[in-house]
CSV table of C-alpha atoms in Angstrom, one decimal:
chain,number,residue,atom,x,y,z
A,1297,MET,CA,27.3,-24.1,10.9
A,1298,LYS,CA,30.6,-27.1,11.0
A,1299,THR,CA,29.7,-30.6,12.5
A,1300,GLY,CA,32.2,-32.3,12.1
A,1301,TRP,CA,32.6,-30.5,16.7
A,1302,LYS,CA,32.3,-32.9,18.9
A,1303,PHE,CA,29.0,-33.7,21.2
A,1304,GLY,CA,29.5,-33.6,24.6
A,1305,ARG,CA,28.9,-31.0,27.6
A,1306,ALA,CA,28.6,-27.7,24.7
A,1307,ALA,CA,25.9,-29.9,22.8
A,1308,LEU,CA,23.9,-30.7,26.3
A,1309,ALA,CA,24.6,-26.7,26.7
A,1310,VAL,CA,22.9,-26.1,24.1
A,1311,SER,CA,19.9,-28.6,24.4
A,1312,LEU,CA,19.7,-27.4,28.1
A,1313,MET,CA,19.3,-23.5,26.8
A,1314,VAL,CA,16.9,-23.8,24.2
A,1315,GLY,CA,14.9,-26.1,26.8
A,1316,VAL,CA,15.7,-23.3,29.9
A,1317,VAL,CA,14.4,-20.8,27.1
A,1318,GLY,CA,11.3,-22.5,25.3
A,1319,CYS,CA,9.9,-23.0,29.1
A,1320,ALA,CA,10.7,-20.8,31.6
A,1321,GLU,CA,12.0,-17.7,30.2
A,1322,GLY,CA,43.5,-8.4,18.2
A,1323,GLY,CA,43.4,-6.2,21.5
A,1324,ILE,CA,39.8,-4.4,22.3
A,1325,PHE,CA,40.6,-1.7,23.9
A,1326,GLY,CA,41.5,3.5,23.9
A,1327,GLY,CA,39.6,6.7,24.3
A,1328,SER,CA,37.1,9.6,23.7
A,1329,GLY,CA,36.7,13.3,23.8
A,1330,GLU,CA,33.9,15.1,24.2
A,1331,ASP,CA,32.7,19.0,21.9
A,1332,GLU,CA,33.3,22.2,24.0
A,1333,ASP,CA,30.1,23.6,25.0
A,1334,ILE,CA,29.8,26.7,23.2
A,1335,ARG,CA,27.0,29.0,24.6
A,1336,VAL,CA,25.2,32.5,22.1
A,1337,ASP,CA,24.4,35.3,24.2
A,1338,THR,CA,20.6,35.7,22.5
A,1339,ARG,CA,19.3,38.3,24.4
A,1340,PRO,CA,18.3,41.8,22.5
A,1341,ASP,CA,21.4,44.7,22.8
A,1342,THR,CA,18.5,47.6,25.1
A,1343,GLY,CA,21.6,50.2,25.0
A,1344,ASN,CA,22.1,50.3,28.5
A,1345,LEU,CA,24.1,46.4,28.7
A,1346,LEU,CA,27.6,46.9,30.3
A,1347,ASP,CA,30.0,46.4,27.2
A,1348,ALA,CA,30.9,42.8,27.4
A,1349,GLY,CA,35.0,44.0,27.5
A,1350,GLU,CA,33.6,45.5,31.3
A,1351,ASP,CA,34.2,43.8,34.5
A,1352,ALA,CA,31.6,41.3,35.9
A,1353,GLY,CA,32.5,42.7,39.9
A,1354,GLU,CA,31.3,46.6,38.4
A,1355,VAL,CA,28.0,45.2,38.2
A,1356,GLY,CA,28.5,44.1,41.8
A,1357,ASP,CA,29.5,47.0,42.9
A,1358,ASP,CA,26.8,49.2,41.9
A,1359,ALA,CA,23.4,46.6,41.5
A,1360,GLY,CA,23.5,48.2,46.2
A,1361,ASN,CA,22.9,51.8,45.1
A,1362,LEU,CA,20.1,51.9,42.6
A,1363,PRO,CA,17.7,54.6,43.4
A,1364,ASP,CA,14.5,52.5,45.2
A,1365,ALA,CA,11.0,52.8,44.0
A,1366,GLY,CA,10.6,56.8,46.5
A,1367,GLY,CA,13.8,57.7,44.4
A,1368,GLU,CA,15.7,57.9,47.8
A,1369,PRO,CA,18.8,55.9,46.8
A,1370,ASP,CA,19.9,52.9,49.2
A,1371,THR,CA,22.7,53.9,51.2
A,1372,ASN,CA,22.8,50.4,52.9
A,1373,THR,CA,26.1,49.0,51.4
A,1374,GLU,CA,27.1,46.0,53.3
A,1375,PRO,CA,27.1,42.3,52.0
A,1376,ASP,CA,24.0,40.2,52.9
A,1377,THR,CA,26.2,37.7,55.0
A,1378,ASN,CA,22.6,35.1,55.6
A,1379,THR,CA,23.5,31.9,55.0
A,1380,GLU,CA,20.5,30.1,56.3
A,1381,PRO,CA,18.3,28.7,53.6
A,1382,ASP,CA,14.5,30.5,52.6
A,1383,ALA,CA,12.1,28.7,55.1
A,1384,ASP,CA,10.4,28.2,51.8
A,1385,ILE,CA,13.0,26.4,49.6
A,1386,THR,CA,12.8,22.8,50.4
A,1387,PRO,CA,15.3,20.6,49.3
A,1388,ASP,CA,13.9,17.7,46.6
A,1389,PRO,CA,13.8,14.2,48.3
A,1390,THR,CA,16.7,11.9,48.2
A,1391,CYS,CA,16.7,8.7,47.8
A,1392,ALA,CA,17.0,7.4,51.3
A,1393,ASP,CA,13.9,10.5,51.9
A,1394,LEU,CA,11.4,7.9,49.8
A,1395,LEU,CA,12.6,4.3,50.8
A,1396,ASP,CA,10.1,2.5,51.4
A,1397,THR,CA,11.2,-1.2,53.1
A,1398,ASN,CA,7.7,-2.7,54.0
A,1399,SER,CA,6.3,-3.7,50.4
A,1400,THR,CA,7.1,-5.5,47.5
A,1401,TRP,CA,6.4,-3.7,44.8
A,1402,THR,CA,5.2,-5.1,40.8
A,1403,LEU,CA,5.8,-4.1,37.6
A,1404,PRO,CA,2.9,-3.6,34.8
A,1405,LEU,CA,1.6,-6.6,33.0
A,1406,VAL,CA,2.3,-6.2,29.3
A,1407,GLY,CA,0.7,-9.4,27.9
A,1408,GLN,CA,1.3,-12.0,29.4
A,1409,ALA,CA,4.5,-12.6,32.1
A,1410,GLN,CA,7.7,-11.6,33.0
A,1411,LEU,CA,10.7,-13.7,32.7
A,1412,GLN,CA,14.9,-13.7,33.2
A,1413,ALA,CA,14.7,-10.3,34.8
A,1414,ARG,CA,17.7,-8.5,35.9
A,1415,LEU,CA,18.0,-4.7,38.0
A,1416,ALA,CA,20.2,-2.0,38.4
A,1417,PHE,CA,20.3,1.0,41.0
A,1418,ASP,CA,21.1,4.4,39.6
A,1419,GLY,CA,21.2,6.5,42.0
A,1420,GLU,CA,17.3,7.7,41.4
A,1421,GLY,CA,15.7,4.5,41.5
A,1422,VAL,CA,15.8,0.1,39.7
A,1423,TRP,CA,16.1,0.0,36.2
A,1424,VAL,CA,15.1,-3.8,35.7
A,1425,THR,CA,14.7,-5.5,32.6
A,1426,TYR,CA,12.7,-8.3,31.5
A,1427,VAL,CA,11.8,-10.9,29.3
A,1428,GLN,CA,8.2,-10.2,28.0
A,1429,ARG,CA,6.2,-13.1,26.6
A,1430,PRO,CA,3.0,-12.0,24.7
A,1431,GLY,CA,-0.3,-13.1,25.5
A,1432,GLU,CA,-1.2,-14.1,21.6
A,1433,SER,CA,-0.4,-17.0,20.4
A,1434,GLY,CA,3.0,-17.2,17.4
A,1435,THR,CA,3.7,-13.7,18.9
A,1436,PRO,CA,7.9,-14.1,19.8
A,1437,GLU,CA,9.3,-12.7,23.5
A,1438,ARG,CA,10.1,-9.2,23.9
A,1439,VAL,CA,13.3,-7.4,26.1
A,1440,TYR,CA,11.6,-5.1,28.2
A,1441,ALA,CA,12.6,-2.1,30.6
A,1442,ALA,CA,11.6,-0.3,32.9
A,1443,LYS,CA,12.6,2.0,36.2
A,1444,MET,CA,11.2,1.6,40.3
A,1445,GLY,CA,11.8,5.1,42.4
A,1446,CYS,CA,12.3,4.4,46.3
A,1447,ASP,CA,9.1,4.9,46.8
A,1448,ALA,CA,7.7,2.2,44.6
A,1449,GLU,CA,6.2,4.3,42.0
A,1450,LEU,CA,7.4,3.6,38.5
A,1451,LEU,CA,9.7,6.8,37.5
A,1452,VAL,CA,9.6,5.5,34.2
A,1453,GLU,CA,7.0,3.1,32.1
A,1454,PRO,CA,8.0,-0.4,30.7
A,1455,PHE,CA,9.1,-0.2,27.1
A,1456,GLU,CA,10.0,-2.6,24.3
A,1457,VAL,CA,13.7,-2.3,23.6
A,1458,SER,CA,14.1,-4.7,22.2
A,1459,THR,CA,13.4,-4.0,17.9
A,1460,THR,CA,13.4,-6.8,15.9
A,1461,PRO,CA,9.6,-8.3,16.3
A,1462,GLU,CA,10.7,-11.4,13.6
A,1463,ALA,CA,13.0,-12.6,16.6
A,1464,ARG,CA,12.2,-14.2,20.2
A,1465,SER,CA,14.4,-11.5,21.6
A,1466,ILE,CA,15.6,-13.8,25.4
A,1467,GLN,CA,18.6,-13.6,28.2
A,1468,PRO,CA,18.6,-9.7,28.9
A,1469,SER,CA,21.2,-8.3,30.6
A,1470,LEU,CA,22.1,-4.9,31.8
A,1471,ALA,CA,25.1,-2.3,33.2
A,1472,LEU,CA,25.0,1.8,33.7
A,1473,SER,CA,27.8,4.4,34.0
A,1474,GLU,CA,26.6,7.0,34.9
A,1475,THR,CA,24.9,8.5,32.3
A,1476,THR,CA,24.0,5.4,29.9
A,1477,LEU,CA,22.0,2.7,30.4
A,1478,PHE,CA,23.4,-0.7,28.5
A,1479,VAL,CA,21.0,-3.3,27.7
A,1480,VAL,CA,21.9,-6.3,25.8
A,1481,TRP,CA,20.5,-9.4,25.1
A,1482,THR,CA,19.9,-12.3,22.7
A,1483,GLU,CA,18.1,-12.6,19.1
A,1484,ASP,CA,16.9,-15.8,19.0
A,1485,ASP,CA,17.1,-16.0,14.7
A,1486,VAL,CA,19.1,-17.5,12.9
A,1487,ASP,CA,22.6,-17.4,13.6
A,1488,ARG,CA,21.4,-16.3,17.3
A,1489,THR,CA,23.4,-13.2,17.7
A,1490,ILE,CA,23.7,-10.9,20.1
A,1491,HIS,CA,21.7,-7.7,20.0
A,1492,ALA,CA,21.8,-4.2,21.9
A,1493,ARG,CA,20.6,-0.9,22.5
A,1494,THR,CA,21.4,2.3,25.0
A,1495,PHE,CA,19.0,5.4,26.8
A,1496,ASP,CA,20.1,8.1,28.9
A,1497,LEU,CA,19.0,7.7,32.5
A,1498,ASP,CA,15.5,9.3,31.8
A,1499,GLY,CA,14.7,6.5,29.4
A,1500,THR,CA,15.2,8.3,25.8
A,1501,PRO,CA,16.4,6.4,23.4
A,1502,ARG,CA,20.1,6.6,22.0
A,1503,GLN,CA,19.1,4.9,18.8
A,1504,ALA,CA,15.7,4.3,17.2
A,1505,GLU,CA,16.6,0.8,16.0
A,1506,SER,CA,18.7,-1.9,18.1
A,1507,PHE,CA,22.5,-2.9,17.3
A,1508,ALA,CA,24.5,-6.3,16.5
A,1509,VAL,CA,27.5,-6.4,19.2
A,1510,THR,CA,27.9,-10.4,18.2
A,1511,PRO,CA,31.6,-10.9,18.4
A,1512,ILE,CA,34.3,-10.6,15.1
A,1513,LEU,CA,37.4,-11.8,15.7
A,1514,SER,CA,40.2,-10.4,14.0
A,1515,SER,CA,40.2,-13.1,11.2
A,1516,GLY,CA,36.5,-11.3,10.0
A,1517,ASP,CA,35.1,-13.7,11.4
A,1518,ALA,CA,31.4,-13.3,12.8
A,1519,ILE,CA,31.0,-15.7,16.5
A,1520,ASN,CA,27.0,-16.3,16.0
A,1521,THR,CA,25.1,-19.9,18.0
A,1522,ILE,CA,26.2,-17.5,20.9
A,1523,TRP,CA,24.2,-17.0,24.3
A,1524,GLN,CA,24.4,-16.3,27.5
A,1525,PRO,CA,25.5,-12.2,26.6
A,1526,ASP,CA,26.8,-9.9,30.2
A,1527,VAL,CA,28.1,-6.6,29.9
A,1528,ALA,CA,29.6,-4.3,32.0
A,1529,VAL,CA,31.0,-1.0,31.5
A,1530,LEU,CA,34.2,0.5,31.2
A,1531,GLY,CA,33.3,4.3,30.7
A,1532,ASP,CA,30.7,7.1,29.8
A,1533,ASP,CA,30.1,5.5,25.9
A,1534,GLU,CA,32.0,2.3,26.6
A,1535,ALA,CA,30.9,-0.7,27.3
A,1536,ILE,CA,33.1,-4.6,26.9
A,1537,LEU,CA,30.6,-7.9,26.6
A,1538,ALA,CA,30.9,-11.5,27.6
A,1539,ALA,CA,29.2,-14.3,26.4
A,1540,SER,CA,28.8,-17.8,25.2
A,1541,ALA,CA,29.6,-19.4,22.3
A,1542,LEU,CA,28.8,-22.8,20.3
A,1543,THR,CA,32.8,-23.1,17.5
A,1544,GLN,CA,33.8,-26.3,17.1
A,1545,GLU,CA,36.2,-27.1,20.0
A,1546,GLY,CA,33.4,-26.6,22.1
A,1547,ALA,CA,31.6,-23.7,24.1
A,1548,ARG,CA,33.7,-21.2,25.0
A,1549,LEU,CA,34.1,-17.9,26.8
A,1550,VAL,CA,33.6,-14.8,24.1
A,1551,LEU,CA,34.4,-10.9,24.9
A,1552,GLN,CA,33.5,-7.9,22.4
A,1553,ARG,CA,34.3,-4.3,23.0
A,1554,PHE,CA,32.0,-2.0,21.8
A,1555,ASN,CA,30.5,2.3,22.4
A,1556,ALA,CA,27.2,3.9,23.6
A,1557,ASP,CA,26.9,4.9,19.5
A,1558,GLY,CA,27.1,0.3,18.7
A,1559,GLU,CA,30.3,0.7,17.2
A,1560,ARG,CA,31.8,-2.4,17.9
A,1561,LEU,CA,35.6,-1.5,19.1
A,1562,LEU,CA,38.4,-4.2,17.4
A,1563,ASP,CA,39.0,-7.5,17.2
A,1564,GLY,CA,36.3,-9.8,19.9
A,1565,PHE,CA,37.8,-12.8,20.9
A,1566,PHE,CA,38.6,-16.3,23.2
A,1567,PRO,CA,40.9,-15.4,26.3
A,1568,TYR,CA,40.4,-19.1,27.6
A,1569,PRO,CA,41.0,-22.2,25.6
A,1570,VAL,CA,38.9,-25.4,25.7
A,1571,ASP,CA,41.7,-27.6,25.6
A,1572,LEU,CA,42.8,-26.8,29.5
A,1573,TYR,CA,39.1,-25.2,31.5
A,1574,GLY,CA,36.9,-27.4,29.2
A,1575,ASP,CA,33.3,-25.8,28.2
A,1576,GLN,CA,32.3,-22.2,28.9
A,1577,THR,CA,29.7,-21.1,30.0
A,1578,ASP,CA,27.3,-18.7,32.6
A,1579,PRO,CA,29.3,-15.7,32.1
A,1580,SER,CA,29.9,-12.8,34.2
A,1581,VAL,CA,32.2,-9.7,34.1
A,1582,ALA,CA,32.6,-6.6,35.2
A,1583,ALA,CA,35.6,-3.2,35.4
A,1584,ASN,CA,37.0,-0.8,37.3
A,1585,ASP,CA,37.8,2.5,37.3
A,1586,SER,CA,41.5,1.6,35.5
A,1587,ARG,CA,39.4,-0.4,33.0
A,1588,LEU,CA,40.7,-3.5,34.2
A,1589,ILE,CA,38.4,-6.2,33.0
A,1590,THR,CA,37.3,-9.7,35.8
A,1591,MET,CA,35.6,-12.7,34.0
A,1592,SER,CA,34.4,-15.3,35.2
A,1593,PHE,CA,32.7,-18.8,33.8
A,1594,VAL,CA,31.4,-22.0,34.9
A,1595,GLY,CA,34.7,-24.8,32.7
A,1596,GLY,CA,35.5,-28.5,33.4
A,1597,SER,CA,33.4,-31.2,32.6
A,1598,SER,CA,29.6,-32.1,33.0
A,1599,ASP,CA,30.4,-34.2,35.8
A,1600,ALA,CA,32.8,-31.7,38.1
A,1601,PRO,CA,31.7,-28.5,36.9
A,1602,ARG,CA,34.1,-25.9,38.0
A,1603,VAL,CA,33.8,-21.5,38.9
A,1604,TYR,CA,37.4,-20.1,37.2
A,1605,HIS,CA,37.8,-16.5,36.5
A,1606,GLY,CA,40.5,-13.7,35.3
A,1607,GLN,CA,41.3,-11.0,34.7
A,1608,ILE,CA,42.6,-8.4,32.0
A,1609,LEU,CA,43.8,-5.0,31.3
A,1610,ALA,CA,41.6,-2.8,28.3
A,1611,GLY,CA,43.8,-2.8,25.3
A,1612,GLY,CA,45.1,-6.8,26.3
A,1613,THR,CA,43.7,-10.2,23.8
A,1614,LYS,CA,45.3,-12.7,26.1
A,1615,ALA,CA,43.6,-13.8,29.1
A,1616,THR,CA,45.9,-14.0,32.6
A,1617,PRO,CA,45.8,-17.8,33.9
A,1618,ALA,CA,42.1,-18.3,35.4
A,1619,GLN,CA,42.5,-19.8,38.5
A,1620,ALA,CA,39.9,-22.2,40.1
A,1621,ILE,CA,37.9,-20.8,43.1
A,1622,VAL,CA,38.0,-23.8,45.8
A,1623,ALA,CA,36.3,-22.1,48.5
A,1624,HIS,CA,36.9,-24.9,50.7
A,1625,PRO,CA,39.0,-28.0,49.8
A,1626,THR,CA,35.3,-30.4,50.5
A,1627,VAL,CA,33.6,-28.2,47.6
A,1628,ALA,CA,34.0,-30.7,44.5
A,1629,ILE,CA,30.9,-28.6,42.5
A,1630,ASN,CA,31.2,-25.4,41.9
A,1631,ARG,CA,28.3,-23.7,39.5
A,1632,SER,CA,26.5,-20.3,38.3
A,1633,GLY,CA,29.0,-17.7,38.5
A,1634,ARG,CA,27.8,-14.2,39.6
A,1635,LEU,CA,30.7,-10.8,39.3
A,1636,SER,CA,29.2,-7.7,40.9
A,1637,LYS,CA,29.3,-5.0,39.1
A,1638,ALA,CA,29.9,-2.6,41.8
A,1639,GLN,CA,32.8,-2.2,43.8
A,1640,ASN,CA,33.8,-2.6,47.6
A,1641,ASN,CA,37.5,-0.1,47.3
A,1642,GLY,CA,38.6,-1.3,44.0
A,1643,ARG,CA,37.7,-5.4,44.4
A,1644,HIS,CA,34.1,-7.1,42.5
A,1645,TRP,CA,32.7,-9.9,44.7
A,1646,LEU,CA,32.4,-13.4,42.7
A,1647,ALA,CA,29.8,-16.1,44.0
A,1648,PHE,CA,28.3,-19.2,43.5
A,1649,SER,CA,26.8,-22.9,44.0
A,1650,GLY,CA,29.3,-24.5,46.2
A,1651,GLY,CA,28.6,-28.2,46.2
A,1652,THR,CA,25.4,-30.4,45.8
A,1653,GLY,CA,22.5,-31.6,46.8
A,1654,PHE,CA,20.8,-30.8,49.6
A,1655,GLY,CA,22.5,-28.2,52.4
A,1656,ASN,CA,25.1,-26.9,50.5
A,1657,THR,CA,26.1,-23.7,50.2
A,1658,ILE,CA,25.9,-19.8,48.8
A,1659,LEU,CA,29.9,-19.0,48.5
A,1660,VAL,CA,31.1,-15.2,48.3
A,1661,LYS,CA,35.3,-14.7,46.9
A,1662,ASP,CA,36.6,-11.3,46.4
A,1663,GLY,CA,37.2,-11.0,42.4
A,1664,SER,CA,40.3,-9.4,42.4
A,1665,ARG,CA,42.1,-11.9,44.3
A,1666,MET,CA,43.4,-14.6,41.8
A,1667,SER,CA,44.8,-16.9,43.3
A,1668,VAL,CA,42.0,-20.4,45.1
A,1669,GLY,CA,42.2,-20.4,49.5
A,1670,SER,CA,39.9,-20.2,51.9
A,1671,ASP,CA,39.0,-16.6,52.1
A,1672,TYR,CA,35.4,-16.9,51.6
A,1673,ALA,CA,31.6,-16.0,53.5
A,1674,SER,CA,29.0,-18.7,52.9
A,1675,SER,CA,25.4,-18.8,53.5
A,1676,ALA,CA,23.1,-22.2,53.6
A,1677,VAL,CA,19.5,-23.4,54.7
A,1678,GLY,CA,19.6,-26.7,56.1
A,1679,ASN,CA,18.0,-29.6,53.9
A,1680,ARG,CA,17.9,-27.2,51.5
A,1681,GLU,CA,19.8,-26.7,47.6
A,1682,ALA,CA,20.7,-23.6,47.0
A,1683,LEU,CA,20.9,-22.2,43.8
A,1684,LEU,CA,22.9,-19.1,43.1
A,1685,GLY,CA,21.2,-15.3,42.3
A,1686,ASP,CA,23.1,-12.5,42.5
A,1687,VAL,CA,25.3,-10.4,44.4
A,1688,ALA,CA,27.0,-7.0,45.2
A,1689,ALA,CA,28.7,-4.7,46.3
A,1690,SER,CA,29.0,-1.8,48.7
A,1691,PRO,CA,31.5,0.7,50.7
A,1692,THR,CA,31.7,-1.9,53.6
A,1693,GLY,CA,31.3,-5.1,51.5
A,1694,GLY,CA,28.2,-6.3,50.1
A,1695,ALA,CA,25.7,-8.8,49.9
A,1696,VAL,CA,24.2,-11.7,48.0
A,1697,ALA,CA,21.2,-13.2,46.8
A,1698,TRP,CA,19.6,-16.9,46.5
A,1699,ILE,CA,16.8,-19.3,46.0
A,1700,THR,CA,16.2,-22.5,47.9
A,1701,ARG,CA,14.4,-26.0,47.3
A,1702,GLN,CA,13.6,-28.8,48.9
A,1703,SER,CA,13.3,-30.8,46.1
A,1704,SER,CA,12.9,-30.1,41.9
A,1705,SER,CA,9.1,-30.3,42.3
A,1706,THR,CA,8.3,-27.9,45.3
A,1707,ALA,CA,8.4,-24.2,46.1
A,1708,LEU,CA,11.7,-22.2,45.4
A,1709,ASN,CA,12.5,-19.7,48.2
A,1710,VAL,CA,13.9,-16.5,47.9
A,1711,HIS,CA,16.6,-15.1,50.8
A,1712,ALA,CA,19.1,-12.4,50.8
A,1713,ARG,CA,21.8,-12.3,53.2
A,1714,ARG,CA,24.6,-9.3,54.0
A,1715,PHE,CA,28.5,-9.5,54.4
A,1716,LEU,CA,30.8,-6.9,56.0
A,1717,ALA,CA,34.8,-7.0,54.5
A,1718,ASN,CA,37.9,-5.0,55.8
A,1719,ALA,CA,39.7,-2.4,53.4
A,1720,SER,CA,42.0,-5.7,52.4
A,1721,GLY,CA,38.5,-7.5,51.0
A,1722,ASP,CA,38.8,-10.0,54.2
A,1723,PHE,CA,35.4,-10.9,56.0
A,1724,THR,CA,34.5,-9.6,59.7
A,1725,SER,CA,30.4,-10.4,59.7
A,1726,GLN,CA,28.0,-11.5,58.3
A,1727,ALA,CA,24.2,-10.3,58.9
A,1728,GLY,CA,20.9,-12.8,59.8
A,1729,ARG,CA,19.7,-14.3,56.5
A,1730,VAL,CA,16.4,-12.4,55.1
A,1731,ASP,CA,14.1,-14.6,53.9
A,1732,LEU,CA,11.9,-12.3,51.6
A,1733,HIS,CA,9.8,-14.8,49.7
A,1734,SER,CA,8.6,-18.5,50.9
A,1735,GLY,CA,5.4,-20.4,51.4
A,1736,ASP,CA,4.7,-20.0,47.7
A,1737,GLN,CA,6.1,-20.9,44.3
A,1738,ALA,CA,9.4,-18.2,42.5
A,1739,ARG,CA,10.5,-18.7,39.5
A,1740,MET,CA,14.0,-17.2,37.6
A,1741,PRO,CA,15.6,-18.6,35.4
A,1742,TYR,CA,19.0,-18.0,36.2
A,1743,GLY,CA,18.0,-16.7,40.0
A,1744,VAL,CA,17.5,-13.9,41.2
A,1745,SER,CA,19.4,-10.5,41.4
A,1746,ILE,CA,20.5,-7.6,43.3
A,1747,ASP,CA,21.9,-4.5,44.2
A,1748,HIS,CA,23.6,-1.8,46.6
A,1749,VAL,CA,21.2,1.3,47.3
A,1750,ALA,CA,22.3,2.8,50.3
A,1751,GLY,CA,24.2,2.1,54.1
A,1752,SER,CA,22.7,-1.8,54.6
A,1753,VAL,CA,19.7,-1.6,52.1
A,1754,TYR,CA,19.6,-2.7,48.9
A,1755,VAL,CA,17.1,-3.6,46.0
A,1756,VAL,CA,16.5,-7.5,45.1
A,1757,LEU,CA,14.6,-8.9,42.3
A,1758,TRP,CA,12.9,-11.9,41.5
A,1759,GLY,CA,10.0,-13.6,40.1
A,1760,GLU,CA,7.0,-14.9,41.6
A,1761,GLY,CA,4.5,-17.6,39.5
A,1762,SER,CA,3.5,-21.6,39.5
A,1763,ALA,CA,4.8,-22.0,35.8
A,1764,PRO,CA,6.1,-19.8,33.9
A,1765,ASN,CA,3.8,-18.1,32.1
A,1766,THR,CA,2.2,-16.8,35.5
A,1767,GLN,CA,5.0,-15.4,36.3
A,1768,ARG,CA,5.7,-11.5,37.6
A,1769,VAL,CA,8.6,-10.0,38.5
A,1770,GLN,CA,8.8,-8.6,42.5
A,1771,GLY,CA,11.3,-5.9,43.6
A,1772,ARG,CA,11.4,-5.5,47.4
A,1773,PHE,CA,13.9,-2.7,49.1
A,1774,VAL,CA,15.0,-4.3,52.3
A,1775,ASN,CA,16.8,-3.5,54.6
A,1776,LEU,CA,19.6,-6.4,55.2
A,1777,ASN,CA,20.9,-5.3,58.9
């Protein structure tokens, strides 16, 4: 890699990223089709079946007039009008029937520690991706996944997602379509590339090996030295990757579209210049049913970072001008933006940390509004520094989860809070804050993770342990009413 680029916040970002990982652990867009479902009748010909061309209704007409076992014809030709279900048939329980909101669950430990976890709810259970730190000295970290049921019982046992044992696999992120689990992560190899793998929702892999989705520009150049990947679905078999890449100009947000078969779709590209928005880190991405992509990142300068967000339609190569998300005129510093994957009435929520020091706030804004304004919901804990975790959307609003601390050496506590919004995206009310974890040290690089389950019930994930080498993933279904 060339060494002529300027040092500054970009170099600091790389240094911090390596430290965190080591210690804590062109157009881009078109459609697809499906094969016809061809069914073949393999039953033997008994000589008594109706010809395939006969009216299928004749079978129903004759069905009530076959002779019974005693040789007497059945004279009852009235249709059965009983629509009540059979008493001995019990419907399968739904997630809402099984929900366990009283206990905190963990995942089986394979190795030494579990780091950098993210979750997503698929309607049946909760998918969790995380970094598994092995117990053997010198063995690289691996990306794992597991699926937890609504009754806090495992549906899919933990399994290894990454397939390159010679490199450390770190910083996983995930997204769900109706049929597919997409997982992306950083390979800490010589080039520092991005890999991905896809699965059916029962955990069946679509590929035996992971595939590279490191963006390739229209020039043919691959964008290496890349980290902090995030992913959102564009359809059942398509996704969009957002990541931060180190270039000669500085750290830049980069996008790449790919499909579930491991193919890059057209060119990757940089939507925003460094000279206008500064070094671009902590990317987040979401997409709606119309394939409108919303992205956010932390830009600006090292002494005054700002959260920006922008939008681009599938097929575009230049994003609309990003706007600084300044939720209140007195909030001078914004950090750690996250977009909800799901939507509330077609909108994704954008959450970030506003202000500095103790007593600062966690802010939530309608990410579909491309403007600066005071339309936001805020949460704070007195005399504690608030660090963003994640935000989720629901049909009635959403919820935000975050961590707080009293100083750099004290315990991190985990909190969640639900908010309501009207059809226009205006906030109408907030429920009381729920403290999920306190009195011990909770750690989770990049914060906690949250998703909506049903009604006022959400699932929250965090890491617990006095040090990275002892950290375990903790999860809980919680009613935020």
